[in-house]
Coordinates of C-alpha atoms and ligand atoms in Angstrom, one line a residue:
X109 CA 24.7 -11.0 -20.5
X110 CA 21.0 -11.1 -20.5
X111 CA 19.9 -12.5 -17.2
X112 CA 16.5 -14.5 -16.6
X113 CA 15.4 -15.0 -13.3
X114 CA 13.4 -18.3 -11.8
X115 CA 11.9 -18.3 -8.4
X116 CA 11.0 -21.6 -6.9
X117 CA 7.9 -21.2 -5.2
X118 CA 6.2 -24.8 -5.5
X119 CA 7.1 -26.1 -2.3
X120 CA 3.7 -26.8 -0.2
X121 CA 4.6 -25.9 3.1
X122 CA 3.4 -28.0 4.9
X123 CA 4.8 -26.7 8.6
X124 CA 3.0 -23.5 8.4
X125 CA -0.2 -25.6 8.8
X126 CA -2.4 -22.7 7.3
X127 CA -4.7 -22.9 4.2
X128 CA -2.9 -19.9 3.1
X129 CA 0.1 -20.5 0.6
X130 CA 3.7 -20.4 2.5
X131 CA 4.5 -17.8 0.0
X132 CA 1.4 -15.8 0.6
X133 CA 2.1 -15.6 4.5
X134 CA 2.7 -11.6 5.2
X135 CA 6.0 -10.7 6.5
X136 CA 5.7 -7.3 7.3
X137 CA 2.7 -6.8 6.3
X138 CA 3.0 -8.4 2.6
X139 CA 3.1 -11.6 1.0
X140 CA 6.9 -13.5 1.4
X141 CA 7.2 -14.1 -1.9
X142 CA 6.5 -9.8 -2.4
X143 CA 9.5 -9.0 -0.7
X144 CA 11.9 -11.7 -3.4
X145 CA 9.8 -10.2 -6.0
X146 CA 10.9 -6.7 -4.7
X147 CA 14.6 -7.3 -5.0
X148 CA 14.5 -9.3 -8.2
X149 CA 12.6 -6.0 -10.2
X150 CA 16.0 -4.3 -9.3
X151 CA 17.5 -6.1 -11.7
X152 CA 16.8 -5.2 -15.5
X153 CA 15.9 -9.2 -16.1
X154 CA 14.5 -10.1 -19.8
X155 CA 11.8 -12.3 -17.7
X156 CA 11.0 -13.1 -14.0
X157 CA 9.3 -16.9 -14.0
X158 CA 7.8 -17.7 -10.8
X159 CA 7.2 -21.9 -10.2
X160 CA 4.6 -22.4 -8.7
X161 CA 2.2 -25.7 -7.5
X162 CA 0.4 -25.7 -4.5
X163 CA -1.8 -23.1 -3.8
X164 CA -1.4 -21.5 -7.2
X165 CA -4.0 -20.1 -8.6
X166 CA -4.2 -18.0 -5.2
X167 CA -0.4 -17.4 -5.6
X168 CA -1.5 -16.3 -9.1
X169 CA -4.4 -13.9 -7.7
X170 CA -2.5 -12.5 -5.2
X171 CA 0.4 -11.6 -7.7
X172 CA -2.2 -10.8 -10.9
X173 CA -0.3 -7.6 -11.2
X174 CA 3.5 -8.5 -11.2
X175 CA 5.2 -8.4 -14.6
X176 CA 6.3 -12.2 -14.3
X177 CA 5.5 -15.5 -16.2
X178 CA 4.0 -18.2 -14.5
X179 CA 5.7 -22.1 -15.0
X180 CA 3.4 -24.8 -13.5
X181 CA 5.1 -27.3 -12.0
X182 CA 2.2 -30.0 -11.2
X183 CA 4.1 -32.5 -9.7
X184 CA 7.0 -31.5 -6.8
X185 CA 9.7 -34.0 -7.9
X186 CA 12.6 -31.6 -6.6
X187 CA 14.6 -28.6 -6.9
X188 CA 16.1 -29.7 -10.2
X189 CA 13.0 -30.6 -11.8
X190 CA 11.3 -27.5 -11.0
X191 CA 13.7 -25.5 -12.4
X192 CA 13.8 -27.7 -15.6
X193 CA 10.4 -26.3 -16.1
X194 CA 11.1 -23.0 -16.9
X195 CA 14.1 -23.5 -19.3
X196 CA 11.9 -24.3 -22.4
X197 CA 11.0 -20.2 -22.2
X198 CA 14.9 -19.1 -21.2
X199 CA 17.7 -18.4 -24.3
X200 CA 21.0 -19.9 -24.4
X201 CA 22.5 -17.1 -24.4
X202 CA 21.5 -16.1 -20.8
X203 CA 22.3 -16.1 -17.5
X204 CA 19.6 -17.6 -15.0
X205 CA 19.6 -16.6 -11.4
X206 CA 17.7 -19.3 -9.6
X207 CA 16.0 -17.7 -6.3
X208 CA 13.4 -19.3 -3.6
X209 CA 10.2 -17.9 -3.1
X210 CA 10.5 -18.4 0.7
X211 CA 14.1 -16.8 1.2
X212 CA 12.4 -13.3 1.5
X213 CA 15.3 -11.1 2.7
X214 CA 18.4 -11.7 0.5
X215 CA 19.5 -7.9 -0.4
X216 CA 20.4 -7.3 -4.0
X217 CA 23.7 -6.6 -3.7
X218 CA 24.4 -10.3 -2.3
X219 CA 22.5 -11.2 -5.5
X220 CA 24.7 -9.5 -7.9
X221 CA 28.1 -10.5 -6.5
X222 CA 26.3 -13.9 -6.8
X223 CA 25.4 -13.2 -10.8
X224 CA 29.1 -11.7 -11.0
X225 CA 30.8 -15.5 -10.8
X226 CA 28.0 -16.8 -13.0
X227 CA 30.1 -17.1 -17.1
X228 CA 30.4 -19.1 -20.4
X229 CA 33.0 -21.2 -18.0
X230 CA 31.9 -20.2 -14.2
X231 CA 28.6 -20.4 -12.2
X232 CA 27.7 -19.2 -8.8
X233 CA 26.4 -20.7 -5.7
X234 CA 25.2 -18.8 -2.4
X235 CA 26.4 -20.6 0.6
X236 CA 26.7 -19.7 4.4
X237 CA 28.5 -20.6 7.7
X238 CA 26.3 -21.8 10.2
X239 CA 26.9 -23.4 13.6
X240 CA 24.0 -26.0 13.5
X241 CA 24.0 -26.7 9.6
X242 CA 21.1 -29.6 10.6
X243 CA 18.9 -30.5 7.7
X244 CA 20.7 -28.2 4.8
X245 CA 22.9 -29.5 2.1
X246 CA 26.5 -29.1 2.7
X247 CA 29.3 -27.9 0.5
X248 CA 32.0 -30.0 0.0
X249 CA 35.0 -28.9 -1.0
X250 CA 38.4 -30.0 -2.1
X251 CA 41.9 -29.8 -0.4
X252 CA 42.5 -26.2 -1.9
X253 CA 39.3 -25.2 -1.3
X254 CA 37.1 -25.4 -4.7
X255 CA 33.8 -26.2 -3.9
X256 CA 33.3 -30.0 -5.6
X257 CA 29.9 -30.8 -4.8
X258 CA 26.4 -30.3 -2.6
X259 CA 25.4 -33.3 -0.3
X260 CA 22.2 -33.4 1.1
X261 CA 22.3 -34.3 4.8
X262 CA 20.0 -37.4 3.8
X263 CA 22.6 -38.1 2.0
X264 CA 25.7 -37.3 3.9
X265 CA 27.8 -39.0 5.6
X266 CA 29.2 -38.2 9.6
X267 CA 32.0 -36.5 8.1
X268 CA 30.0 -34.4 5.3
X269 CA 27.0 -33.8 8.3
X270 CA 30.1 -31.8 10.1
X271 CA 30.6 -29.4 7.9
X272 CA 29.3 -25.8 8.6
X273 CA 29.2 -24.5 5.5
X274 CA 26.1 -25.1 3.7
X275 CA 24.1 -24.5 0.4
X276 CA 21.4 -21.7 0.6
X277 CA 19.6 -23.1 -2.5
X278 CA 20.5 -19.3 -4.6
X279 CA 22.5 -20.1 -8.0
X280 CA 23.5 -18.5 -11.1
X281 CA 24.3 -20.4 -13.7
X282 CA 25.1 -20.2 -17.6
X283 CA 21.7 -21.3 -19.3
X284 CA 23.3 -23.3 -21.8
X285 CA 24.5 -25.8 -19.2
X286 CA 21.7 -25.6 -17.0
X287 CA 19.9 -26.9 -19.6
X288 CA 22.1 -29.7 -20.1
X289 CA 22.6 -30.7 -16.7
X290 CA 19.3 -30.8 -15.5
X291 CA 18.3 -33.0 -18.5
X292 CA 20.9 -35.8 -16.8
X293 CA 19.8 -34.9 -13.9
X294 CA 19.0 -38.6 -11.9
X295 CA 16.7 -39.0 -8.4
X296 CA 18.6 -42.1 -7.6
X297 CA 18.6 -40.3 -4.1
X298 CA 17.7 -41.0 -0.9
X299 CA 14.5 -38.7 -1.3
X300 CA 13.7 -39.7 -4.8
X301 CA 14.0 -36.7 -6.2
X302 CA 15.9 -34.6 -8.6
X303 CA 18.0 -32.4 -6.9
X304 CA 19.3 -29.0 -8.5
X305 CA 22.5 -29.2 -6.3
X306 CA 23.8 -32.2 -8.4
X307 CA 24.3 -29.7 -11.4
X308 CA 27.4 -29.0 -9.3
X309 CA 29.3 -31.8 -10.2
X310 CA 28.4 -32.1 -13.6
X311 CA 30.0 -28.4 -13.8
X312 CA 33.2 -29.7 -12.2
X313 CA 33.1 -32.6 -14.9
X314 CA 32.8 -30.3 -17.2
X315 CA 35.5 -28.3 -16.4
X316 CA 33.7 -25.4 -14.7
X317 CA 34.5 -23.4 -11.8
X318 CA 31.7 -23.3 -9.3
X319 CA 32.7 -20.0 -6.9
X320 CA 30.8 -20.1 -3.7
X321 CA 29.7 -16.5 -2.4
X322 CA 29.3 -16.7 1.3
X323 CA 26.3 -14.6 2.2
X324 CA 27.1 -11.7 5.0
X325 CA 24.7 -12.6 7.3
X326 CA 22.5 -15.8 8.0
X327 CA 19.1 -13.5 8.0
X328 CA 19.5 -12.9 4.4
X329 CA 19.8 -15.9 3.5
X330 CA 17.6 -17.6 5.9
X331 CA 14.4 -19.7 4.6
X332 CA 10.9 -19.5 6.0
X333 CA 9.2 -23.0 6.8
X334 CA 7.2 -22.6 10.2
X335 CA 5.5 -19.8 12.1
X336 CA 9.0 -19.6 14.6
X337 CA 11.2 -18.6 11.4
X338 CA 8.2 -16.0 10.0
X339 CA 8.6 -14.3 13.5
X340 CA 12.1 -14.5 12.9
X341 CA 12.2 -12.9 10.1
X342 CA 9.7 -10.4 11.2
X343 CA 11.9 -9.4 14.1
X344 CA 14.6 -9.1 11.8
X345 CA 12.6 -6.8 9.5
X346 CA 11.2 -4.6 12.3
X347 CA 14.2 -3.8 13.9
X348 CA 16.1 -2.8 10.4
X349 CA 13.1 -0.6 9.8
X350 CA 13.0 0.8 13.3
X351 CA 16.6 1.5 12.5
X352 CA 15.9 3.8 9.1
X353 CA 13.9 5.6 11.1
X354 CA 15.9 6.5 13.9
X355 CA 18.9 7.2 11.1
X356 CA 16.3 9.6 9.9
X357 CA 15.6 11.8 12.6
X358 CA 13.2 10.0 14.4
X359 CA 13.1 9.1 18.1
X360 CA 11.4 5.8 19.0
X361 CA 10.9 5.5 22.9
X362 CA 11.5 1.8 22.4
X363 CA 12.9 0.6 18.7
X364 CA 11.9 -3.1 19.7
X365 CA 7.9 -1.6 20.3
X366 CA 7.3 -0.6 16.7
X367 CA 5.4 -2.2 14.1
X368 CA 6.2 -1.0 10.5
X369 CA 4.4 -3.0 8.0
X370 CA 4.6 -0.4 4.9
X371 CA 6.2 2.6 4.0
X372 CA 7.0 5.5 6.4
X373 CA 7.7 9.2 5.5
X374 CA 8.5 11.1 8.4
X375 CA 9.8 14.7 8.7
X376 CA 12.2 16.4 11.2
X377 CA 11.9 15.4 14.7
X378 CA 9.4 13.5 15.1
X379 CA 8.4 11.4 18.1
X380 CA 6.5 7.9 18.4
X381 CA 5.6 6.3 21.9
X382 CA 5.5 2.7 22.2
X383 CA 3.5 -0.3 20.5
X384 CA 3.1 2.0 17.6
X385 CA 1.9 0.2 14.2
X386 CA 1.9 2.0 10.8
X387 CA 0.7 -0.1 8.1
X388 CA 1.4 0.7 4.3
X389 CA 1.7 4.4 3.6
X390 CA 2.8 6.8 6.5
X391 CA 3.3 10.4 6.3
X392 CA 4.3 11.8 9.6
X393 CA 5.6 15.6 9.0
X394 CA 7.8 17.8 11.2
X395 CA 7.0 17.5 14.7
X396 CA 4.5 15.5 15.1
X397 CA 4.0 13.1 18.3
X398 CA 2.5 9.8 17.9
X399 CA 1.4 8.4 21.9
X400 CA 1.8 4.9 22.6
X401 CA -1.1 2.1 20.8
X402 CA -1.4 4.1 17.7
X403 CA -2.9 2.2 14.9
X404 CA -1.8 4.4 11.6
X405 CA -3.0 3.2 8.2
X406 CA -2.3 4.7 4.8
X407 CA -2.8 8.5 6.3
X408 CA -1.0 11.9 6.2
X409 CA -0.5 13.4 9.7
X410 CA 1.1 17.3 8.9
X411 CA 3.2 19.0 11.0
X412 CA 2.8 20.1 14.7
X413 CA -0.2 17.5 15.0
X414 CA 0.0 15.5 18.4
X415 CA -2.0 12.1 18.5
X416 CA -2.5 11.3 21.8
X417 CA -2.9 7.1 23.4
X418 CA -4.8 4.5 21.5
X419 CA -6.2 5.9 18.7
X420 CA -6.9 4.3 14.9
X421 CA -6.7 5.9 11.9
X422 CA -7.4 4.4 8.9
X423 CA -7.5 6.4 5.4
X424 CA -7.8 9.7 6.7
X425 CA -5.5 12.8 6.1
X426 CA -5.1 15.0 9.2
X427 CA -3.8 18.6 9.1
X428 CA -1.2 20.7 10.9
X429 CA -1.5 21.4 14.6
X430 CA -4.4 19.2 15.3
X431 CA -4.7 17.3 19.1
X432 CA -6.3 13.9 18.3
X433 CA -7.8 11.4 21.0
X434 CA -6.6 9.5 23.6
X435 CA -9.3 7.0 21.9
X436 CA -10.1 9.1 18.4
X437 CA -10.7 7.2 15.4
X438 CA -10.7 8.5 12.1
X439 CA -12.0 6.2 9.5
X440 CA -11.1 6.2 5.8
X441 CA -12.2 9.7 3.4
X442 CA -11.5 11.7 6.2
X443 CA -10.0 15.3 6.2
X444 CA -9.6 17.5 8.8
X445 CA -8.1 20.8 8.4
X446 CA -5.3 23.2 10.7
X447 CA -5.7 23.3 14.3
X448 CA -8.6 20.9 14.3
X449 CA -9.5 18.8 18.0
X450 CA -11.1 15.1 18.3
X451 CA -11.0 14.4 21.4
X452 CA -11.8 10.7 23.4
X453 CA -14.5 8.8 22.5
X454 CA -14.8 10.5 18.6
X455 CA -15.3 8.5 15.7
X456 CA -15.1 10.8 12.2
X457 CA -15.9 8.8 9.0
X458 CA -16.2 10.2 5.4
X459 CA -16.2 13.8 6.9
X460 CA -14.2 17.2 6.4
X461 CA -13.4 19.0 9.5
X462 CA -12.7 23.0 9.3
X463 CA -10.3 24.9 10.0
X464 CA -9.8 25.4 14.1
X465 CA -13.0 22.9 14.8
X466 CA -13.9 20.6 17.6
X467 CA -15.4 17.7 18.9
X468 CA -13.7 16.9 22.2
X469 CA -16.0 14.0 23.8
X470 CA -18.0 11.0 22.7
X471 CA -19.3 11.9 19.1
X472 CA -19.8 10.1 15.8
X473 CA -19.2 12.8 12.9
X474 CA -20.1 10.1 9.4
X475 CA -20.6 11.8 6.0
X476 CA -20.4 15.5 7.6
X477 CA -19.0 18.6 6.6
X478 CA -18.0 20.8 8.8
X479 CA -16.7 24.2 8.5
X480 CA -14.5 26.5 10.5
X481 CA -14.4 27.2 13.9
X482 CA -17.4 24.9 15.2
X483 CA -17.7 23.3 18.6
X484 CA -19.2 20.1 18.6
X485 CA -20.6 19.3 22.2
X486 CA -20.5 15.8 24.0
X487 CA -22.3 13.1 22.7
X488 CA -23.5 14.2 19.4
X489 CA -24.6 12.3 16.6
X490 CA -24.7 12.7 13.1
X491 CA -27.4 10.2 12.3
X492 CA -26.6 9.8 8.4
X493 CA -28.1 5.9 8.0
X494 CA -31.6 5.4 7.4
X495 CA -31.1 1.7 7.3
X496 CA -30.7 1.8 3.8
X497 CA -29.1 5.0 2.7
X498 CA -26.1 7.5 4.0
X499 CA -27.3 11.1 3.9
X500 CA -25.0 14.1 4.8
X501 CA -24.6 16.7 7.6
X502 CA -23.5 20.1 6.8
X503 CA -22.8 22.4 9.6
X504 CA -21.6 25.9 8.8
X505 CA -18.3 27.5 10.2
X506 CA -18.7 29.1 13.5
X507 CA -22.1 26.7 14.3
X508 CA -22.4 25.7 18.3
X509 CA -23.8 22.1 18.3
X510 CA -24.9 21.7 21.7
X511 CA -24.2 18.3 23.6
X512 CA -26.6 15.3 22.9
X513 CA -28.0 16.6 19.8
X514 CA -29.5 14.0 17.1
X515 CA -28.3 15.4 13.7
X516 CA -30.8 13.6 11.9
X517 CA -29.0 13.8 8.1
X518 CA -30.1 15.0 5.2
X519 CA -30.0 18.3 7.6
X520 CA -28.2 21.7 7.1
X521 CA -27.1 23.7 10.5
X522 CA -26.3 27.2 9.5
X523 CA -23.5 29.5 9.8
X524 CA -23.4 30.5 13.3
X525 CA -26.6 28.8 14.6
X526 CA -26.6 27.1 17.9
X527 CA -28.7 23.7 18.7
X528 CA -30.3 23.5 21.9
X529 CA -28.2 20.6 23.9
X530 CA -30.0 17.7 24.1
X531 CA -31.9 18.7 20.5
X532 CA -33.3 16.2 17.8
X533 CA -32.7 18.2 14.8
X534 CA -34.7 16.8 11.8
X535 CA -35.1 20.2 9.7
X536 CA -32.1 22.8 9.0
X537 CA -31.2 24.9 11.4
X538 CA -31.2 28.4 10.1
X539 CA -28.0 30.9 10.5
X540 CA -27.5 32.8 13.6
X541 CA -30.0 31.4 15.9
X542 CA -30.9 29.1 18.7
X543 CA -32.6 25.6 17.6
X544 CA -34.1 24.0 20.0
X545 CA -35.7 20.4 19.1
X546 CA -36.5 18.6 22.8
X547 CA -39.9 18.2 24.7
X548 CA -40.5 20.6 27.3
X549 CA -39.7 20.3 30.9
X550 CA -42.5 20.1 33.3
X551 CA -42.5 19.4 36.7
X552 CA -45.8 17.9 38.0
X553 CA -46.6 19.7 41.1
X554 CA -48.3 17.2 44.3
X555 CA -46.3 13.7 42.9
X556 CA -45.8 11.7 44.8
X557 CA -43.3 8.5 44.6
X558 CA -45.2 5.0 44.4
X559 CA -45.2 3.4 47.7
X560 CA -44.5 -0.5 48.0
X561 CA -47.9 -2.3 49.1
X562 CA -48.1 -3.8 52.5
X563 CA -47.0 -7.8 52.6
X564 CA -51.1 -9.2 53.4
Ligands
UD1_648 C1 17.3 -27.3 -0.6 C2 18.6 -27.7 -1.2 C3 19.6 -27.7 0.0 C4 19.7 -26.4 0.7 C5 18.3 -26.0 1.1 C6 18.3 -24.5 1.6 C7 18.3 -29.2 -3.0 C8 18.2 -30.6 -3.4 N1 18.5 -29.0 -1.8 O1 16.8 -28.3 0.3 O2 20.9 -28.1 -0.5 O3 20.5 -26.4 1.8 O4 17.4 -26.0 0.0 O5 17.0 -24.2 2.2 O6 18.1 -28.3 -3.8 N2 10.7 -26.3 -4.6 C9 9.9 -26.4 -5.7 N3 9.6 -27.6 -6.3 C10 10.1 -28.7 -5.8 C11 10.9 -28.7 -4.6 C12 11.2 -27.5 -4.1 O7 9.5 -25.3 -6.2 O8 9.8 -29.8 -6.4 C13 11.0 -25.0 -4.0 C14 10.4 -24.8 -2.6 O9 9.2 -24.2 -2.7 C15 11.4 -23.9 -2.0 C16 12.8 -24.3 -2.6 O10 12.4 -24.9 -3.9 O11 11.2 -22.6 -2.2 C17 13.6 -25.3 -1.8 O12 12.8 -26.4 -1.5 P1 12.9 -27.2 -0.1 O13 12.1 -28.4 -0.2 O14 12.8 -26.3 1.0 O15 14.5 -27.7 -0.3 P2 15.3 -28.6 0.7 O16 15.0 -30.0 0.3 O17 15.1 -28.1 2.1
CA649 CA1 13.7 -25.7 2.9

């Protein structure tokens, strides 16, 4: 059957109590209603529609490049009615899996023994057993167990309010009589509005079956409406990912002190220290050691490499066998070659680091490129900002920049040369040789110290 997916994702949301969209909060690191989006694009749908009200045009923004249509629902008058909006674009002929936009972690497996009930004479309906079913609608069913209808717990009464087994809101359901049913639908309800779980009885009327699917766990299933379920459903997310990467060789000195919040590529044996947080794409190769408070975005850390405590890096592509901080930070467009060292204190932006070169204490390397086998002494600068422009430092392999010196950029230092420590280079430093740029030391001979007057 050809299948056409809506996502309900109107809802304002109000309990977050944020200016950003509920389906724009980030669960692990992306938007909620990413993550639905995600698992629906593993089916081979004719169209995804996503309704949407509140907030939309920044829902829209957000999701400007998703293959999906957008169906305005202006006014939220209900479950039913919003999906009534989107039928005008959806065949007869199809199936229509109904999804919510903040039900982030339902797997697609669950989805498609869902679609499997869903037939000419059949539709589906995602339920779950919960302990405290407070505030959901409940499934009713009859003595030998066919589900006969969804009551609201508005609408319930004691008896229906004690049943545990309860409606997640998921459906899929011939499109044909959707479209029927959710013309009749009526909001003679005790929320005034037109609920999507009345289609239920109307499909027993009819002569339908409705087969319930109970979801395997509550997490899939679960919806987000406040910051406490987002944390939830963070938690959840963390620890699954934590798991994948202990099934995949890596050891995690604590899997509840990781943050993944992306992708992560690791190799063989590979070790990360607590409160470790990798954000969108991670490539960690064989060996390598990440300390504990490492902030790792989008980078490529090869083999052998060992990052040591607290250090950021952000956009930069570190080689094999390098030693990196405690307290490094490499900021995006950098590339450091084999058996590089930055050590504390080092901040490398926009630079390329040679082969077996080092800058072990308190220096700024920005626009730079730096060959193989340099030292690069405490406290240097590459001064590449004018106050209006960058300018770049190139420092030839072998070069010995000595501590405290003021690379003042556009400047060249030569293959080999040396820089006096303490210099203020402003003009290239030729190949070879000792440049010195400092004031010489004097000492004044009979000084003596100022002496503090006598009180008159
Ligand atoms: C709904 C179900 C209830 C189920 C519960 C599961 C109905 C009548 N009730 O209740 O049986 O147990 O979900 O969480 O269907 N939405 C719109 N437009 C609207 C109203 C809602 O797009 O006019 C979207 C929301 O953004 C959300 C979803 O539909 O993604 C569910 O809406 P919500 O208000 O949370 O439904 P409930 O009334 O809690
Ligand atoms: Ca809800």
């Amino acid at each position: 059957m050809p299948l056409s997916i809506v996502i309900l994702a109107a809802g304002q949301g109000k309990r977050m109590k944020s200016d950003l969209p509920k389906v724009l909060q980030p669960l692990a690191g992306r938007p909620i209603l990413s993550h639905v989006l995600d698992t629906a694009k593993q089916f081979n749908a004719d169209a995804i529609h996503i309704v949407y009200g509140h907030g939309g045009e920044q829902v829209q923004k957000a999701l400007a490049a998703e293959p999906v249509k957008w169906v305005l629902q202006a006014e939220q008058l209900g479950t039913g009615h919003a999906v009534a909006q989107a039928m005008p674009a959806i065949p007869d002929d199809h199936d229509v899996l109904i999804l919510y936009g903040d039900v982030p972690l339902v797997r697609q497996p669950t989805l498609q023994t869902l679609l499997e009930q869903c037939n000419a004479k059949a539709m589906g309906v995602l339920t779950v057993v919960l302990a405290d079913p407070t505030g959901y609608g409940r499934v009713v069913r009859d003595n030998a167990g066919n589900v006969v209808r969804i009551v609201e717990q508005k609408d319930a009464n004691t008896k229906e309010r004690a049943i545990g087994e309860i409606n997640t809101g998921l459906m899929a359901v011939p499109a044909a009589s959707l479209r029927k049913w959710l013309a009749e639908l009526k909001n003679d309800n005790s929320q005034g509005e037109y609920y999507l779980t009345d289609i239920i009885v109307m499909a027993v009327r009819a002569g339908m079956k409705v087969n319930a699917v109970i979801a395997p766990t509550e997490m899939e299933v679960l919806g987000v409406n406040d910051k406490v379920q987002l944390a939830q459903l963070e938690g959840s997310l963390r620890a699954e990912r934590a798991r994948e990467l202990m099934i995949n060789g890596v050891t995690l000195a604590d899997p509840a002190r990781i943050d993944i919040r992306g992708k992560v590529t690791v190799g063989r044996d590979v070790f990360i220290d607590v409160n470790a947080v990798l954000v969108g794409d991670v490539e960690l190769g064989d060996r390598v050691r990440i300390g504990p408070n490492c902030y790792l975005k989008d980078c490529r850390i090869a083999a052998d490499t060992e990052i040591h405590p607290n250090c950021v890096i952000d956009r930069a592509v570190v080689g094999p066998r390098n030693v990196i901080g405690p307290f490094a930070r490499l900021r995006p467009e950098s590339v450091l070659h084999g058996d590089v060292h930055i050590g504390n204190f080092v901040e490398v932006k926009k630079s390329e680091i040679g082969q077996g070169s080092k800058a072990n204490h308190l220096t700024y390397l920005g626009d730079a490129t730096v060959g193989s086998k340099v030292n690069v002494g405490a406290g240097t600068v590459t001064v590449n900002y004018d106050g209006v422009n960058k300018h770049r430092t190139e420092i030839g392999d072998g070069a010995f920049v000595g501590s405290g010196s003021m690379l003042i950029a556009p400047v060249k230092i030569g293959p080999n040369a040396n820089t006096g420590a303490g210099s203020t280079i402003t003009k290239d430093a030729p190949e070879g040789k000792l440049t010195l740029a400092r004031a010489r030391q004097v000492t004044i001979e009979g000084w003596k110290r100022p002496q503090k007057k006598p009180k008159e």
